[in-house]
PDB file of N, CA and C in Angstrom:
ATOM      1  N   MET A   1       0.526   6.202  -6.757  1.00  0.00           N
ATOM      2  CA  MET A   1      -1.032   6.806  -7.181  1.00  0.00           C
ATOM      3  C   MET A   1      -1.051   8.275  -6.918  1.00  0.00           C
ATOM      4  N   SER A   2      -0.427   8.825  -5.748  1.00  0.00           N
ATOM      5  CA  SER A   2      -0.723  10.284  -5.802  1.00  0.00           C
ATOM      6  C   SER A   2       0.355  10.668  -4.956  1.00  0.00           C
ATOM      7  N   ASP A   3       0.499  12.244  -4.999  1.00  0.00           N
ATOM      8  CA  ASP A   3       1.839  12.554  -3.935  1.00  0.00           C
ATOM      9  C   ASP A   3       1.128  14.363  -3.806  1.00  0.00           C
ATOM     10  N   ARG A   4       0.846  14.647  -2.609  1.00  0.00           N
ATOM     11  CA  ARG A   4       0.833  16.235  -2.535  1.00  0.00           C
ATOM     12  C   ARG A   4       1.817  16.473  -1.126  1.00  0.00           C
ATOM     13  N   GLU A   5       1.938  17.824  -0.968  1.00  0.00           N
ATOM     14  CA  GLU A   5       2.310  18.283   0.206  1.00  0.00           C
ATOM     15  C   GLU A   5       1.618  18.814   1.100  1.00  0.00           C
ATOM     16  N   GLY A   6       2.173  18.747   2.346  1.00  0.00           N
ATOM     17  CA  GLY A   6       1.278  18.512   3.634  1.00  0.00           C
ATOM     18  C   GLY A   6       1.160  20.411   3.629  1.00  0.00           C
ATOM     19  N   LEU A   7       0.193  20.236   4.584  1.00  0.00           N
ATOM     20  CA  LEU A   7      -0.079  22.326   4.430  1.00  0.00           C
ATOM     21  C   LEU A   7      -0.513  22.145   5.926  1.00  0.00           C
ATOM     22  N   THR A   8      -0.307  23.033   6.560  1.00  0.00           N
ATOM     23  CA  THR A   8      -1.257  23.936   7.597  1.00  0.00           C
ATOM     24  C   THR A   8      -1.970  25.145   7.130  1.00  0.00           C
ATOM     25  N   LEU A   9      -2.538  25.861   8.190  1.00  0.00           N
ATOM     26  CA  LEU A   9      -2.994  26.652   8.052  1.00  0.00           C
ATOM     27  C   LEU A   9      -2.139  28.132   8.006  1.00  0.00           C
ATOM     28  N   ASP A  10      -0.680  27.810   8.432  1.00  0.00           N
ATOM     29  CA  ASP A  10       0.055  28.888   8.748  1.00  0.00           C
ATOM     30  C   ASP A  10       1.322  28.606   7.324  1.00  0.00           C
ATOM     31  N   GLY A  11       0.993  27.670   6.744  1.00  0.00           N
ATOM     32  CA  GLY A  11       1.604  26.909   5.213  1.00  0.00           C
ATOM     33  C   GLY A  11       1.872  25.686   5.343  1.00  0.00           C
ATOM     34  N   PRO A  12       2.916  25.289   4.186  1.00  0.00           N
ATOM     35  CA  PRO A  12       3.679  23.861   4.482  1.00  0.00           C
ATOM     36  C   PRO A  12       4.459  23.900   5.719  1.00  0.00           C
ATOM     37  N   ASP A  13       4.033  22.416   5.567  1.00  0.00           N
ATOM     38  CA  ASP A  13       4.515  21.998   7.122  1.00  0.00           C
ATOM     39  C   ASP A  13       6.050  20.813   6.988  1.00  0.00           C
ATOM     40  N   GLY A  14       6.097  20.916   5.742  1.00  0.00           N
ATOM     41  CA  GLY A  14       7.766  19.842   5.232  1.00  0.00           C
ATOM     42  C   GLY A  14       7.231  18.730   5.167  1.00  0.00           C
ATOM     43  N   LEU A  15       6.182  18.375   5.220  1.00  0.00           N
ATOM     44  CA  LEU A  15       6.166  17.139   4.923  1.00  0.00           C
ATOM     45  C   LEU A  15       5.353  16.686   3.477  1.00  0.00           C
ATOM     46  N   GLN A  16       5.528  15.347   3.185  1.00  0.00           N
ATOM     47  CA  GLN A  16       4.642  14.929   2.017  1.00  0.00           C
ATOM     48  C   GLN A  16       3.705  14.266   2.109  1.00  0.00           C
ATOM     49  N   ARG A  17       3.023  13.746   1.521  1.00  0.00           N
ATOM     50  CA  ARG A  17       1.813  13.058   2.168  1.00  0.00           C
ATOM     51  C   ARG A  17       1.536  12.142   0.439  1.00  0.00           C
ATOM     52  N   ALA A  18       1.408  10.898   0.397  1.00  0.00           N
ATOM     53  CA  ALA A  18       1.229   9.994  -0.715  1.00  0.00           C
ATOM     54  C   ALA A  18       0.382   9.010  -0.575  1.00  0.00           C
ATOM     55  N   ARG A  19      -0.038   8.402  -1.746  1.00  0.00           N
ATOM     56  CA  ARG A  19      -0.661   7.138  -1.491  1.00  0.00           C
ATOM     57  C   ARG A  19      -0.011   6.057  -2.334  1.00  0.00           C
ATOM     58  N   VAL A  20       0.207   4.820  -1.910  1.00  0.00           N
ATOM     59  CA  VAL A  20       1.155   3.877  -2.633  1.00  0.00           C
ATOM     60  C   VAL A  20       0.444   2.962  -2.657  1.00  0.00           C
ATOM     61  N   GLN A  21       0.065   2.228  -4.321  1.00  0.00           N
ATOM     62  CA  GLN A  21      -0.685   0.834  -4.144  1.00  0.00           C
ATOM     63  C   GLN A  21       0.678  -0.260  -4.081  1.00  0.00           C
ATOM     64  N   ILE A  22       0.625  -1.190  -3.385  1.00  0.00           N
ATOM     65  CA  ILE A  22       1.335  -2.273  -3.886  1.00  0.00           C
ATOM     66  C   ILE A  22       0.511  -3.426  -3.979  1.00  0.00           C
ATOM     67  N   ASP A  23       0.783  -4.303  -5.351  1.00  0.00           N
ATOM     68  CA  ASP A  23       0.416  -5.619  -5.883  1.00  0.00           C
ATOM     69  C   ASP A  23       1.140  -6.568  -5.264  1.00  0.00           C
ATOM     70  N   CYS A  24       0.322  -7.505  -4.715  1.00  0.00           N
ATOM     71  CA  CYS A  24       0.657  -9.072  -4.229  1.00  0.00           C
ATOM     72  C   CYS A  24       0.720 -10.247  -5.273  1.00  0.00           C
ATOM     73  N   TRP A  25       1.388 -10.551  -5.945  1.00  0.00           N
ATOM     74  CA  TRP A  25       1.173 -11.405  -7.195  1.00  0.00           C
ATOM     75  C   TRP A  25       1.492 -13.000  -6.936  1.00  0.00           C
ATOM     76  N   ALA A  26       0.630 -14.007  -7.248  1.00  0.00           N
ATOM     77  CA  ALA A  26       1.613 -15.034  -6.738  1.00  0.00           C
ATOM     78  C   ALA A  26       0.221 -16.353  -7.710  1.00  0.00           C
ATOM     79  N   GLU A  27       0.920 -17.150  -8.018  1.00  0.00           N
ATOM     80  CA  GLU A  27       0.476 -18.733  -8.628  1.00  0.00           C
ATOM     81  C   GLU A  27      -0.870 -19.070  -8.238  1.00  0.00           C
ATOM     82  N   SER A  28      -0.740 -19.073  -6.711  1.00  0.00           N
ATOM     83  CA  SER A  28      -2.110 -19.456  -6.022  1.00  0.00           C
ATOM     84  C   SER A  28      -3.038 -18.126  -5.102  1.00  0.00           C
ATOM     85  N   TYR A  29      -3.825 -18.146  -4.971  1.00  0.00           N
ATOM     86  CA  TYR A  29      -4.618 -17.243  -4.534  1.00  0.00           C
ATOM     87  C   TYR A  29      -3.917 -17.536  -2.604  1.00  0.00           C
ATOM     88  N   GLY A  30      -4.059 -18.330  -2.162  1.00  0.00           N
ATOM     89  CA  GLY A  30      -3.654 -18.634  -0.639  1.00  0.00           C
ATOM     90  C   GLY A  30      -1.867 -17.694  -0.765  1.00  0.00           C
ATOM     91  N   GLU A  31      -1.238 -18.179  -1.618  1.00  0.00           N
ATOM     92  CA  GLU A  31       0.368 -17.429  -1.613  1.00  0.00           C
ATOM     93  C   GLU A  31       0.087 -16.171  -1.461  1.00  0.00           C
ATOM     94  N   ALA A  32      -0.888 -15.564  -2.633  1.00  0.00           N
ATOM     95  CA  ALA A  32      -0.986 -13.847  -2.944  1.00  0.00           C
ATOM     96  C   ALA A  32      -1.481 -13.532  -1.676  1.00  0.00           C
ATOM     97  N   LYS A  33      -2.268 -13.896  -0.850  1.00  0.00           N
ATOM     98  CA  LYS A  33      -3.004 -13.517   0.446  1.00  0.00           C
ATOM     99  C   LYS A  33      -2.067 -13.493   1.485  1.00  0.00           C
ATOM    100  N   ARG A  34      -1.161 -14.976   1.752  1.00  0.00           N
ATOM    101  CA  ARG A  34      -0.016 -14.622   2.831  1.00  0.00           C
ATOM    102  C   ARG A  34       0.712 -13.655   2.089  1.00  0.00           C
ATOM    103  N   LEU A  35       1.066 -13.368   1.182  1.00  0.00           N
ATOM    104  CA  LEU A  35       2.284 -12.409   1.008  1.00  0.00           C
ATOM    105  C   LEU A  35       1.802 -11.043   1.171  1.00  0.00           C
ATOM    106  N   SER A  36       0.604 -10.839   1.143  1.00  0.00           N
ATOM    107  CA  SER A  36      -0.571  -9.494   1.489  1.00  0.00           C
ATOM    108  C   SER A  36      -0.415  -9.166   2.504  1.00  0.00           C
ATOM    109  N   ARG A  37      -0.300 -10.486   3.723  1.00  0.00           N
ATOM    110  CA  ARG A  37      -0.477 -10.183   4.969  1.00  0.00           C
ATOM    111  C   ARG A  37       0.916  -9.619   5.349  1.00  0.00           C
ATOM    112  N   ALA A  38       1.904 -10.475   4.771  1.00  0.00           N
ATOM    113  CA  ALA A  38       3.609 -10.678   5.064  1.00  0.00           C
ATOM    114  C   ALA A  38       3.859  -8.730   5.002  1.00  0.00           C
ATOM    115  N   VAL A  39       3.417  -8.091   4.069  1.00  0.00           N
ATOM    116  CA  VAL A  39       3.451  -6.865   3.342  1.00  0.00           C
ATOM    117  C   VAL A  39       2.880  -5.840   4.616  1.00  0.00           C
ATOM    118  N   ARG A  40       1.864  -6.289   4.902  1.00  0.00           N
ATOM    119  CA  ARG A  40       0.878  -4.974   5.603  1.00  0.00           C
ATOM    120  C   ARG A  40       1.349  -5.423   7.301  1.00  0.00           C
ATOM    121  N   GLU A  41       2.082  -6.380   7.734  1.00  0.00           N
ATOM    122  CA  GLU A  41       2.700  -6.777   8.779  1.00  0.00           C
ATOM    123  C   GLU A  41       3.708  -5.974   9.209  1.00  0.00           C
ATOM    124  N   ARG A  42       4.591  -6.090   7.778  1.00  0.00           N
ATOM    125  CA  ARG A  42       5.820  -4.640   7.681  1.00  0.00           C
ATOM    126  C   ARG A  42       5.952  -3.508   7.752  1.00  0.00           C
ATOM    127  N   LEU A  43       4.944  -3.135   6.844  1.00  0.00           N
ATOM    128  CA  LEU A  43       4.257  -1.579   6.544  1.00  0.00           C
ATOM    129  C   LEU A  43       3.488  -1.198   7.573  1.00  0.00           C
ATOM    130  N   HIS A  44       2.406  -1.368   7.954  1.00  0.00           N
ATOM    131  CA  HIS A  44       1.368  -0.812   8.418  1.00  0.00           C
ATOM    132  C   HIS A  44       1.998  -0.479  10.046  1.00  0.00           C
ATOM    133  N   GLY A  45       1.702   0.985  10.121  1.00  0.00           N
ATOM    134  CA  GLY A  45       2.763   1.872  11.316  1.00  0.00           C
ATOM    135  C   GLY A  45       3.893   2.094  11.384  1.00  0.00           C
ATOM    136  N   HIS A  46       4.293   1.709   9.833  1.00  0.00           N
ATOM    137  CA  HIS A  46       5.905   1.986  10.052  1.00  0.00           C
ATOM    138  C   HIS A  46       6.008   3.062  10.198  1.00  0.00           C
ATOM    139  N   ALA A  47       7.345   3.613  10.651  1.00  0.00           N
ATOM    140  CA  ALA A  47       7.663   4.746  10.904  1.00  0.00           C
ATOM    141  C   ALA A  47       9.439   5.264  11.249  1.00  0.00           C
ATOM    142  N   GLY A  48       9.899   5.449  10.913  1.00  0.00           N
ATOM    143  CA  GLY A  48      11.354   5.369  10.489  1.00  0.00           C
ATOM    144  C   GLY A  48      12.507   5.987   9.768  1.00  0.00           C
ATOM    145  N   GLY A  49      13.253   6.399   9.440  1.00  0.00           N
ATOM    146  CA  GLY A  49      14.085   7.147   8.578  1.00  0.00           C
ATOM    147  C   GLY A  49      13.522   8.282   8.097  1.00  0.00           C
ATOM    148  N   GLY A  50      12.973   8.790   7.217  1.00  0.00           N
ATOM    149  CA  GLY A  50      12.486   9.895   6.413  1.00  0.00           C
ATOM    150  C   GLY A  50      10.570   9.681   6.254  1.00  0.00           C
ATOM    151  N   PHE A  51      10.508   8.683   7.338  1.00  0.00           N
ATOM    152  CA  PHE A  51       8.957   7.621   6.982  1.00  0.00           C
ATOM    153  C   PHE A  51       8.661   8.580   8.449  1.00  0.00           C
ATOM    154  N   ARG A  52       7.421   9.140   8.131  1.00  0.00           N
ATOM    155  CA  ARG A  52       6.663   9.576   9.817  1.00  0.00           C
ATOM    156  C   ARG A  52       5.866   8.339   9.265  1.00  0.00           C
ATOM    157  N   ALA A  53       5.140   8.226   9.039  1.00  0.00           N
ATOM    158  CA  ALA A  53       4.233   7.021   8.984  1.00  0.00           C
ATOM    159  C   ALA A  53       3.432   6.467   7.988  1.00  0.00           C
ATOM    160  N   LEU A  54       3.283   5.213   7.914  1.00  0.00           N
ATOM    161  CA  LEU A  54       2.672   4.408   6.945  1.00  0.00           C
ATOM    162  C   LEU A  54       1.758   3.878   7.530  1.00  0.00           C
ATOM    163  N   ILE A  55       0.287   4.257   6.795  1.00  0.00           N
ATOM    164  CA  ILE A  55      -0.610   3.692   7.334  1.00  0.00           C
ATOM    165  C   ILE A  55      -1.392   2.765   6.391  1.00  0.00           C
ATOM    166  N   LEU A  56      -2.164   1.678   6.698  1.00  0.00           N
ATOM    167  CA  LEU A  56      -2.565   0.916   5.400  1.00  0.00           C
ATOM    168  C   LEU A  56      -4.411   1.482   5.647  1.00  0.00           C
ATOM    169  N   GLU A  57      -4.938   1.792   3.887  1.00  0.00           N
ATOM    170  CA  GLU A  57      -5.747   2.811   3.949  1.00  0.00           C
ATOM    171  C   GLU A  57      -6.732   1.625   3.599  1.00  0.00           C
ATOM    172  N   ALA A  58      -6.738   0.511   2.368  1.00  0.00           N
ATOM    173  CA  ALA A  58      -7.347  -0.321   1.597  1.00  0.00           C
ATOM    174  C   ALA A  58      -6.493  -1.758   1.143  1.00  0.00           C
ATOM    175  N   ALA A  59      -7.783  -2.463   1.066  1.00  0.00           N
ATOM    176  CA  ALA A  59      -6.915  -3.462   0.768  1.00  0.00           C
ATOM    177  C   ALA A  59      -7.963  -4.368  -0.486  1.00  0.00           C
ATOM    178  N   ARG A  60      -7.564  -4.696  -1.268  1.00  0.00           N
ATOM    179  CA  ARG A  60      -8.518  -5.081  -2.305  1.00  0.00           C
ATOM    180  C   ARG A  60      -8.138  -6.731  -2.547  1.00  0.00           C
ATOM    181  N   ASP A  61      -9.123  -7.730  -2.266  1.00  0.00           N
ATOM    182  CA  ASP A  61      -9.132  -9.012  -2.492  1.00  0.00           C
ATOM    183  C   ASP A  61      -9.613  -9.281  -3.996  1.00  0.00           C
ATOM    184  N   LEU A  62      -8.395  -9.439  -5.134  1.00  0.00           N
ATOM    185  CA  LEU A  62      -9.306  -9.578  -6.232  1.00  0.00           C
ATOM    186  C   LEU A  62      -9.432 -10.948  -6.771  1.00  0.00           C
ATOM    187  N   GLY A  63      -9.409 -11.835  -6.202  1.00  0.00           N
ATOM    188  CA  GLY A  63      -9.736 -12.801  -6.267  1.00  0.00           C
ATOM    189  C   GLY A  63      -9.134 -13.794  -7.343  1.00  0.00           C
ATOM    190  N   ALA A  64     -10.346 -14.795  -8.096  1.00  0.00           N
ATOM    191  CA  ALA A  64      -9.410 -15.642  -9.422  1.00  0.00           C
ATOM    192  C   ALA A  64      -9.289 -14.541 -10.748  1.00  0.00           C
ATOM    193  N   PRO A  65      -7.789 -14.916 -10.998  1.00  0.00           N
ATOM    194  CA  PRO A  65      -7.494 -14.200 -12.144  1.00  0.00           C
ATOM    195  C   PRO A  65      -8.333 -14.035 -13.447  1.00  0.00           C
ATOM    196  N   GLU A  66      -8.234 -13.297 -14.356  1.00  0.00           N
ATOM    197  CA  GLU A  66      -9.733 -13.125 -15.364  1.00  0.00           C
ATOM    198  C   GLU A  66      -9.375 -14.216 -16.034  1.00  0.00           C
ATOM    199  N   ALA A  67      -8.198 -14.268 -16.831  1.00  0.00           N
ATOM    200  CA  ALA A  67      -7.735 -15.724 -17.798  1.00  0.00           C
ATOM    201  C   ALA A  67      -6.904 -16.783 -16.992  1.00  0.00           C
ATOM    202  N   GLU A  68      -7.118 -17.944 -17.558  1.00  0.00           N
ATOM    203  CA  GLU A  68      -6.285 -19.190 -17.021  1.00  0.00           C
ATOM    204  C   GLU A  68      -4.968 -18.995 -16.780  1.00  0.00           C
ATOM    205  N   GLY A  69      -4.068 -19.217 -15.844  1.00  0.00           N
ATOM    206  CA  GLY A  69      -2.862 -18.846 -16.033  1.00  0.00           C
ATOM    207  C   GLY A  69      -1.912 -17.270 -15.913  1.00  0.00           C
ATOM    208  N   ARG A  70      -2.796 -16.869 -15.636  1.00  0.00           N
ATOM    209  CA  ARG A  70      -2.502 -15.528 -14.677  1.00  0.00           C
ATOM    210  C   ARG A  70      -2.374 -15.996 -13.227  1.00  0.00           C
ATOM    211  N   PRO A  71      -1.338 -15.007 -12.714  1.00  0.00           N
ATOM    212  CA  PRO A  71      -1.213 -14.731 -11.101  1.00  0.00           C
ATOM    213  C   PRO A  71      -2.663 -14.571 -10.522  1.00  0.00           C
ATOM    214  N   PHE A  72      -2.808 -14.503  -9.132  1.00  0.00           N
ATOM    215  CA  PHE A  72      -4.004 -14.151  -8.250  1.00  0.00           C
ATOM    216  C   PHE A  72      -2.909 -12.774  -7.781  1.00  0.00           C
ATOM    217  N   ARG A  73      -3.942 -12.144  -7.593  1.00  0.00           N
ATOM    218  CA  ARG A  73      -3.713 -10.441  -7.122  1.00  0.00           C
ATOM    219  C   ARG A  73      -4.161 -10.066  -5.892  1.00  0.00           C
ATOM    220  N   VAL A  74      -3.569  -9.380  -5.234  1.00  0.00           N
ATOM    221  CA  VAL A  74      -4.169  -8.682  -3.723  1.00  0.00           C
ATOM    222  C   VAL A  74      -3.633  -7.328  -3.507  1.00  0.00           C
ATOM    223  N   SER A  75      -4.241  -6.275  -3.913  1.00  0.00           N
ATOM    224  CA  SER A  75      -3.829  -5.019  -3.798  1.00  0.00           C
ATOM    225  C   SER A  75      -3.829  -4.408  -2.438  1.00  0.00           C
ATOM    226  N   LEU A  76      -3.226  -3.736  -1.900  1.00  0.00           N
ATOM    227  CA  LEU A  76      -2.758  -2.625  -0.834  1.00  0.00           C
ATOM    228  C   LEU A  76      -2.999  -1.528  -0.928  1.00  0.00           C
ATOM    229  N   ASP A  77      -3.572  -0.356  -0.604  1.00  0.00           N
ATOM    230  CA  ASP A  77      -3.484   1.055  -0.686  1.00  0.00           C
ATOM    231  C   ASP A  77      -2.815   1.282   0.486  1.00  0.00           C
ATOM    232  N   PHE A  78      -1.711   2.266   0.752  1.00  0.00           N
ATOM    233  CA  PHE A  78      -0.821   2.960   2.037  1.00  0.00           C
ATOM    234  C   PHE A  78      -0.897   4.295   1.533  1.00  0.00           C
ATOM    235  N   LEU A  79      -0.998   5.150   3.010  1.00  0.00           N
ATOM    236  CA  LEU A  79      -1.119   6.486   2.956  1.00  0.00           C
ATOM    237  C   LEU A  79       0.129   6.360   3.872  1.00  0.00           C
ATOM    238  N   VAL A  80       1.195   7.342   2.560  1.00  0.00           N
ATOM    239  CA  VAL A  80       2.711   7.527   3.491  1.00  0.00           C
ATOM    240  C   VAL A  80       2.753   9.154   3.951  1.00  0.00           C
ATOM    241  N   THR A  81       3.431   9.299   4.825  1.00  0.00           N
ATOM    242  CA  THR A  81       3.944   9.987   5.120  1.00  0.00           C
ATOM    243  C   THR A  81       5.024  10.606   5.715  1.00  0.00           C
ATOM    244  N   TYR A  82       5.563  11.444   4.979  1.00  0.00           N
ATOM    245  CA  TYR A  82       7.416  11.314   4.636  1.00  0.00           C
ATOM    246  C   TYR A  82       7.674  12.683   4.554  1.00  0.00           C
ATOM    247  N   SER A  83       9.137  12.853   5.016  1.00  0.00           N
ATOM    248  CA  SER A  83       9.631  13.971   4.701  1.00  0.00           C
ATOM    249  C   SER A  83      10.578  14.271   3.572  1.00  0.00           C
ATOM    250  N   ALA A  84      10.712  15.126   2.840  1.00  0.00           N
ATOM    251  CA  ALA A  84      11.104  15.361   1.401  1.00  0.00           C
ATOM    252  C   ALA A  84      12.876  15.635   1.600  1.00  0.00           C
TER     253      ALA A  84
END
């Protein structure tokens, strides 16, 4: 969704900060919700490798699909701090 270089008063800090949206799609509302919980449990607070922090910023429960036959969706927004 977005990406920017980290800055301090002394200039760039060598880190990147991005906002990433993850959409969890499923045939039923319960499945979409369970999938979103699994993603949240795995990623929220994660640090390791090149990632300094993954923080859940927002979750949107979009409920019933607009048209019959379309899957259900729950969206998660994460703030990600990483070294490039």
